[in-house]
Amino acid sequence: MQFINVLKQFSIQKERVIIVLDKCEMLAQELIVVFSKLQEFIKSHQLCVIFVSQVLPTKFDEDINFIPIILEQYNSVEISEILLIDKPNDWSIEVYKNFLTVFIGSFIGNCRDLIELKHLAKILFVKYVEPIQDGSCAELNQNFLFRKISPTIQLLLNNVYLGTSLESVDSLSDEKIKFEKFALDLPYYAKYFLIAAYIASFNSPKYDRKLFVKASNKRKKTKLPKKSDNSISELVGPKNFSLDRLLAIFYAIIEENTNMTANLLAQINTLADLGLLMRFGDGKLDTPKYKCSVSYDCIINIARTVKFNIDKYLIDQ
């Protein structure tokens, strides 16, 4: 009653007053009823009470009269604009926009909580700019930067799935070691599958024919055009590829004759289960597609273990 008396003392009849109650489900039911009828108590149409809640209106007392307003989730463009506000002062807006393109493309399907996205972006950006700081990469070479942080993205996604939180990217160091150790300890053919997946992710399909010529044409020097398209869509990192393309590249790069068996195909699923490949599609209605999630440094180390020169097969390194 004291609160109502205080409101009556103000000139609410002349000025519009809006009271916003965020997380109103935390209030006692009696208080919710009082605030819902506050306009009647004050006898002023200039007073408006807004209840903000993630709980369905049906969970509240049915006697409460309200006008429901459902706010839609932010889309990727709106999230990008909001996250851009938190751009670190030490970096240009172009660098941070490129980072957000990669970040939102990786996380928007798994996390919609804006607070969590801000936290993840802050953690990941530190890792994103490391190659720029040590001089190994130009600021706007988004393709290379994505390759460097793709394992970190995968590890962060795993934490999103599990609902766990991280304070800094340093806490991922042990998990990163385990992640890359999985790759180095893979069976022989699984390593070639992963190498083929990396090539399929970072090379356009139009170069496959020129890259993987038959043995009779291997001595010919084929001049491969370099990519000149600097659009964001071409620099967002690894692309999806089909199982057929993966198998075609696998057979093109492996030297010995190998028959495809169920055990060999099972190694592709194992790579996906380990998080080294990202799998899309349910395998029933859609043909599954894949994307390689290991870093460039990791795939180089794997290729060395089987004495394979992967740089020879990558375009625009």
Short mmCIF file of C-alpha atoms in Angstrom, two decimals:
data_model
loop_
_atom_site.label_atom_id
_atom_site.label_comp_id
_atom_site.label_asym_id
_atom_site.label_seq_id
_atom_site.Cartn_x
_atom_site.Cartn_y
_atom_site.Cartn_z
CA MET A 1 0.00 0.00 0.00
CA GLN A 2 2.87 2.36 0.73
CA PHE A 3 4.13 1.92 -2.84
CA ILE A 4 0.66 2.72 -4.20
CA ASN A 5 0.39 5.82 -2.01
CA VAL A 6 3.77 7.05 -3.27
CA LEU A 7 2.62 6.62 -6.87
CA LYS A 8 -0.56 8.55 -6.16
CA GLN A 9 1.50 11.52 -4.98
CA PHE A 10 3.16 11.85 -8.38
CA SER A 11 1.47 13.55 -11.29
CA ILE A 12 0.91 10.32 -13.17
CA GLN A 13 -2.20 11.71 -14.78
CA LYS A 14 -0.06 14.13 -16.79
CA GLU A 15 3.04 12.04 -17.51
CA ARG A 16 3.33 8.51 -18.84
CA VAL A 17 4.97 6.08 -16.42
CA ILE A 18 6.18 2.61 -17.43
CA ILE A 19 7.21 -0.02 -14.89
CA VAL A 20 9.17 -2.98 -16.29
CA LEU A 21 9.41 -6.15 -14.21
CA ASP A 22 12.04 -8.46 -15.68
CA LYS A 23 11.93 -12.14 -14.67
CA CYS A 24 8.55 -11.53 -13.13
CA GLU A 25 8.12 -15.26 -12.48
CA MET A 26 10.39 -14.72 -9.47
CA LEU A 27 7.77 -12.53 -7.79
CA ALA A 28 5.20 -13.88 -5.38
CA GLN A 29 1.80 -14.46 -6.92
CA GLU A 30 0.25 -11.76 -4.72
CA LEU A 31 2.69 -9.14 -6.02
CA ILE A 32 2.00 -10.13 -9.61
CA VAL A 33 -1.71 -9.61 -9.01
CA VAL A 34 -1.07 -6.21 -7.41
CA PHE A 35 1.11 -4.99 -10.27
CA SER A 36 -1.35 -6.29 -12.85
CA LYS A 37 -4.10 -4.16 -11.27
CA LEU A 38 -1.89 -1.20 -10.46
CA GLN A 39 -3.54 0.94 -13.12
CA GLU A 40 -6.90 0.43 -11.43
CA PHE A 41 -5.52 1.28 -8.00
CA ILE A 42 -3.86 4.48 -9.21
CA LYS A 43 -6.79 5.31 -11.48
CA SER A 44 -4.51 6.46 -14.24
CA HIS A 45 -4.33 5.35 -17.84
CA GLN A 46 -0.86 6.87 -18.09
CA LEU A 47 0.59 4.01 -16.04
CA CYS A 48 1.73 0.85 -17.80
CA VAL A 49 3.25 -2.28 -16.24
CA ILE A 50 5.29 -4.60 -18.46
CA PHE A 51 5.97 -8.14 -17.29
CA VAL A 52 9.03 -9.79 -18.87
CA SER A 53 9.29 -13.55 -18.49
CA GLN A 54 10.47 -16.70 -20.23
CA VAL A 55 7.65 -18.63 -18.55
CA LEU A 56 4.48 -19.25 -20.52
CA PRO A 57 1.56 -16.95 -19.55
CA THR A 58 -0.55 -20.02 -18.78
CA LYS A 59 1.67 -20.66 -15.75
CA PHE A 60 0.37 -17.50 -14.11
CA ASP A 61 -2.98 -16.89 -12.46
CA GLU A 62 -5.78 -17.03 -15.02
CA ASP A 63 -7.50 -14.04 -13.39
CA ILE A 64 -4.67 -11.72 -14.44
CA ASN A 65 -5.55 -9.67 -17.50
CA PHE A 66 -2.68 -8.88 -19.82
CA ILE A 67 -1.87 -8.32 -23.46
CA PRO A 68 0.74 -10.91 -24.54
CA ILE A 69 3.58 -9.68 -26.73
CA ILE A 70 5.86 -12.44 -28.01
CA LEU A 71 9.36 -11.24 -28.89
CA GLU A 72 11.04 -13.24 -31.62
CA GLN A 73 14.61 -14.44 -31.33
CA TYR A 74 17.37 -12.31 -32.78
CA ASN A 75 18.43 -13.37 -36.26
CA SER A 76 22.08 -13.70 -37.25
CA VAL A 77 22.27 -10.14 -38.62
CA GLU A 78 20.85 -8.64 -35.43
CA ILE A 79 23.17 -10.74 -33.25
CA SER A 80 26.13 -9.60 -35.32
CA GLU A 81 25.16 -5.95 -34.85
CA ILE A 82 24.82 -6.43 -31.09
CA LEU A 83 28.13 -8.27 -30.73
CA LEU A 84 29.85 -5.63 -32.84
CA ILE A 85 29.22 -3.14 -30.03
CA ASP A 86 31.71 -5.09 -27.89
CA LYS A 87 34.52 -4.78 -30.46
CA PRO A 88 37.90 -4.49 -28.70
CA ASN A 89 39.42 -1.05 -29.15
CA ASP A 90 42.75 -2.49 -30.31
CA TRP A 91 41.30 -4.01 -33.49
CA SER A 92 39.70 -2.59 -36.61
CA ILE A 93 36.04 -3.06 -37.38
CA GLU A 94 36.92 -5.09 -40.51
CA VAL A 95 38.84 -7.67 -38.47
CA TYR A 96 36.04 -8.00 -35.93
CA LYS A 97 33.35 -8.23 -38.62
CA ASN A 98 35.26 -11.06 -40.30
CA PHE A 99 35.57 -12.78 -36.93
CA LEU A 100 31.85 -12.42 -36.25
CA THR A 101 31.05 -13.94 -39.65
CA VAL A 102 32.97 -17.06 -38.66
CA PHE A 103 31.74 -17.03 -35.07
CA ILE A 104 28.04 -16.62 -35.79
CA GLY A 105 28.13 -19.13 -38.63
CA SER A 106 29.57 -21.70 -36.22
CA PHE A 107 27.48 -21.05 -33.10
CA ILE A 108 24.11 -19.64 -34.18
CA GLY A 109 22.63 -23.10 -34.72
CA ASN A 110 23.62 -24.32 -31.25
CA CYS A 111 23.32 -21.30 -28.98
CA ARG A 112 20.83 -18.41 -29.01
CA ASP A 113 21.53 -16.99 -25.58
CA LEU A 114 22.98 -13.53 -26.17
CA ILE A 115 24.90 -13.45 -22.88
CA GLU A 116 26.50 -16.81 -23.62
CA LEU A 117 27.33 -15.74 -27.18
CA LYS A 118 29.04 -12.61 -25.87
CA HIS A 119 31.09 -14.73 -23.48
CA LEU A 120 32.07 -17.23 -26.18
CA ALA A 121 32.96 -14.45 -28.64
CA LYS A 122 35.24 -12.83 -26.06
CA ILE A 123 37.03 -16.14 -25.46
CA LEU A 124 37.36 -17.10 -29.12
CA PHE A 125 38.53 -13.71 -30.40
CA VAL A 126 41.67 -14.00 -28.28
CA LYS A 127 42.52 -17.20 -30.16
CA TYR A 128 41.42 -15.78 -33.52
CA VAL A 129 43.94 -12.91 -33.48
CA GLU A 130 46.95 -14.94 -32.29
CA PRO A 131 48.28 -15.56 -35.86
CA ILE A 132 47.92 -11.84 -36.57
CA GLN A 133 49.80 -10.90 -33.43
CA ASP A 134 52.71 -13.26 -34.10
CA GLY A 135 52.96 -12.05 -37.71
CA SER A 136 52.17 -15.39 -39.36
CA CYS A 137 48.99 -14.13 -41.02
CA ALA A 138 47.54 -10.95 -42.48
CA GLU A 139 44.60 -9.34 -40.69
CA LEU A 140 42.06 -10.02 -43.44
CA ASN A 141 43.14 -13.55 -44.41
CA GLN A 142 39.97 -15.04 -43.01
CA ASN A 143 40.42 -18.42 -44.66
CA PHE A 144 43.74 -19.04 -42.91
CA LEU A 145 42.49 -17.65 -39.59
CA PHE A 146 39.50 -19.99 -39.65
CA ARG A 147 41.76 -22.99 -40.21
CA LYS A 148 43.80 -22.04 -37.17
CA ILE A 149 40.82 -21.73 -34.81
CA SER A 150 38.57 -24.49 -36.18
CA PRO A 151 39.67 -27.01 -33.49
CA THR A 152 39.00 -24.42 -30.79
CA ILE A 153 35.56 -23.79 -32.27
CA GLN A 154 34.82 -27.51 -32.15
CA LEU A 155 35.92 -27.72 -28.51
CA LEU A 156 33.79 -24.71 -27.58
CA LEU A 157 30.83 -26.27 -29.37
CA ASN A 158 31.32 -29.42 -27.30
CA ASN A 159 31.10 -27.28 -24.16
CA VAL A 160 27.92 -25.66 -25.49
CA TYR A 161 26.39 -29.11 -26.03
CA LEU A 162 27.33 -30.14 -22.48
CA GLY A 163 26.09 -26.88 -20.96
CA THR A 164 29.45 -26.18 -19.33
CA SER A 165 31.12 -22.79 -19.11
CA LEU A 166 34.70 -21.67 -19.68
CA GLU A 167 36.48 -18.71 -18.18
CA SER A 168 39.19 -18.40 -20.83
CA VAL A 169 40.62 -20.12 -23.87
CA ASP A 170 43.52 -21.38 -21.72
CA SER A 171 41.16 -23.85 -20.07
CA LEU A 172 40.81 -25.51 -23.47
CA SER A 173 44.51 -26.38 -23.71
CA ASP A 174 44.18 -29.87 -22.21
CA GLU A 175 41.15 -30.63 -24.37
CA LYS A 176 42.97 -29.39 -27.48
CA ILE A 177 45.89 -31.72 -26.76
CA LYS A 178 43.48 -34.64 -26.42
CA PHE A 179 41.65 -33.57 -29.58
CA GLU A 180 44.80 -33.51 -31.73
CA LYS A 181 46.17 -36.65 -30.07
CA PHE A 182 43.06 -38.47 -31.27
CA ALA A 183 43.98 -37.43 -34.79
CA LEU A 184 47.64 -38.46 -34.55
CA ASP A 185 46.72 -41.86 -33.12
CA LEU A 186 44.23 -42.68 -35.86
CA PRO A 187 44.56 -45.86 -37.95
CA TYR A 188 46.35 -45.60 -41.28
CA TYR A 189 43.28 -45.37 -43.54
CA ALA A 190 41.44 -43.07 -41.13
CA LYS A 191 44.30 -40.58 -41.50
CA TYR A 192 43.87 -40.62 -45.26
CA PHE A 193 40.13 -40.12 -44.86
CA LEU A 194 40.82 -37.08 -42.68
CA ILE A 195 43.35 -35.71 -45.18
CA ALA A 196 40.82 -36.20 -47.97
CA ALA A 197 38.17 -34.46 -45.85
CA TYR A 198 40.45 -31.47 -45.29
CA ILE A 199 41.13 -31.17 -49.02
CA ALA A 200 37.41 -31.46 -49.79
CA SER A 201 36.59 -28.77 -47.21
CA PHE A 202 39.08 -26.18 -48.40
CA ASN A 203 39.24 -26.80 -52.15
CA SER A 204 36.49 -26.01 -54.60
CA PRO A 205 35.11 -29.10 -56.41
CA LYS A 206 35.98 -27.50 -59.75
CA TYR A 207 39.69 -28.09 -59.05
CA ASP A 208 39.33 -31.80 -58.25
CA ARG A 209 39.82 -32.99 -61.80
CA LYS A 210 43.04 -31.02 -62.28
CA LEU A 211 44.41 -31.97 -58.89
CA PHE A 212 43.77 -35.69 -59.06
CA VAL A 213 44.98 -36.70 -62.51
CA LYS A 214 45.66 -40.33 -63.25
CA ALA A 215 49.12 -41.79 -62.98
CA SER A 216 49.70 -41.51 -66.72
CA ASN A 217 49.27 -37.75 -66.51
CA LYS A 218 51.09 -37.10 -63.25
CA ARG A 219 54.19 -35.85 -65.00
CA LYS A 220 52.26 -33.10 -66.73
CA LYS A 221 52.46 -29.78 -65.00
CA THR A 222 48.97 -28.47 -64.56
CA LYS A 223 48.73 -24.78 -63.84
CA LEU A 224 46.01 -24.20 -61.29
CA PRO A 225 44.38 -20.78 -61.11
CA LYS A 226 44.52 -19.02 -57.78
CA LYS A 227 41.39 -17.83 -56.09
CA SER A 228 40.83 -14.14 -56.54
CA ASP A 229 37.36 -13.82 -55.04
CA ASN A 230 37.66 -11.99 -51.73
CA SER A 231 33.97 -12.10 -50.87
CA ILE A 232 32.99 -13.11 -47.35
CA SER A 233 31.12 -16.17 -48.62
CA GLU A 234 34.35 -17.58 -50.04
CA LEU A 235 36.36 -16.96 -46.88
CA VAL A 236 34.19 -18.34 -44.11
CA GLY A 237 36.22 -21.52 -43.75
CA PRO A 238 35.60 -25.17 -44.63
CA LYS A 239 32.73 -26.05 -46.94
CA ASN A 240 30.43 -29.04 -46.77
CA PHE A 241 31.16 -31.99 -49.02
CA SER A 242 29.37 -35.19 -49.92
CA LEU A 243 30.41 -38.72 -49.05
CA ASP A 244 30.93 -39.50 -52.75
CA ARG A 245 33.41 -36.64 -53.11
CA LEU A 246 35.24 -37.73 -49.97
CA LEU A 247 35.62 -41.26 -51.32
CA ALA A 248 36.76 -39.98 -54.72
CA ILE A 249 39.50 -37.85 -53.15
CA PHE A 250 40.46 -40.69 -50.80
CA TYR A 251 41.05 -43.07 -53.72
CA ALA A 252 42.91 -40.37 -55.64
CA ILE A 253 45.47 -39.65 -52.92
CA ILE A 254 46.09 -43.12 -51.53
CA GLU A 255 48.76 -45.01 -53.44
CA GLU A 256 47.83 -48.64 -52.90
CA ASN A 257 44.72 -50.31 -54.27
CA THR A 258 42.12 -50.53 -51.53
CA ASN A 259 38.71 -52.15 -51.70
CA MET A 260 35.90 -50.33 -49.96
CA THR A 261 34.54 -52.41 -47.09
CA ALA A 262 32.10 -51.87 -44.25
CA ASN A 263 35.01 -51.60 -41.81
CA LEU A 264 36.61 -48.92 -43.95
CA LEU A 265 33.39 -46.89 -44.17
CA ALA A 266 32.95 -47.24 -40.41
CA GLN A 267 36.13 -45.21 -39.94
CA ILE A 268 34.34 -42.17 -41.40
CA ASN A 269 31.69 -42.44 -38.69
CA THR A 270 34.45 -42.81 -36.11
CA LEU A 271 36.02 -39.55 -37.30
CA ALA A 272 32.65 -37.84 -36.92
CA ASP A 273 32.11 -39.33 -33.45
CA LEU A 274 35.52 -38.02 -32.36
CA GLY A 275 34.61 -34.53 -33.58
CA LEU A 276 37.30 -34.53 -36.28
CA LEU A 277 34.55 -34.37 -38.89
CA MET A 278 31.25 -32.53 -38.55
CA ARG A 279 28.33 -34.49 -39.96
CA PHE A 280 25.15 -32.93 -41.38
CA GLY A 281 21.95 -34.72 -42.32
CA ASP A 282 20.22 -37.67 -40.68
CA GLY A 283 21.32 -40.23 -43.26
CA LYS A 284 17.70 -41.19 -44.00
CA LEU A 285 15.94 -38.40 -45.84
CA ASP A 286 19.09 -36.53 -46.78
CA THR A 287 22.44 -37.73 -48.04
CA PRO A 288 24.87 -36.96 -45.21
CA LYS A 289 27.40 -34.22 -45.75
CA TYR A 290 30.57 -33.58 -43.83
CA LYS A 291 32.96 -30.78 -42.92
CA CYS A 292 36.51 -31.11 -41.62
CA SER A 293 37.09 -29.53 -38.20
CA VAL A 294 40.84 -29.99 -37.67
CA SER A 295 43.33 -27.17 -38.00
CA TYR A 296 45.92 -26.72 -40.73
CA ASP A 297 48.77 -27.43 -38.29
CA CYS A 298 47.05 -30.62 -37.15
CA ILE A 299 46.47 -31.93 -40.68
CA ILE A 300 50.09 -31.16 -41.59
CA ASN A 301 51.28 -33.32 -38.68
CA ILE A 302 48.91 -36.12 -39.66
CA ALA A 303 50.07 -35.98 -43.28
CA ARG A 304 53.70 -36.26 -42.16
CA THR A 305 52.97 -39.53 -40.35
CA VAL A 306 51.91 -41.12 -43.66
CA LYS A 307 54.53 -39.19 -45.70
CA PHE A 308 51.92 -37.27 -47.66
CA ASN A 309 52.55 -33.74 -48.97
CA ILE A 310 49.15 -32.11 -48.51
CA ASP A 311 50.37 -28.64 -49.51
CA LYS A 312 50.66 -29.88 -53.08
CA TYR A 313 46.90 -30.48 -53.14
CA LEU A 314 45.67 -27.31 -51.46
CA ILE A 315 44.71 -24.31 -53.55
CA ASP A 316 45.46 -20.76 -52.37
CA GLN A 317 47.62 -21.67 -49.37
#
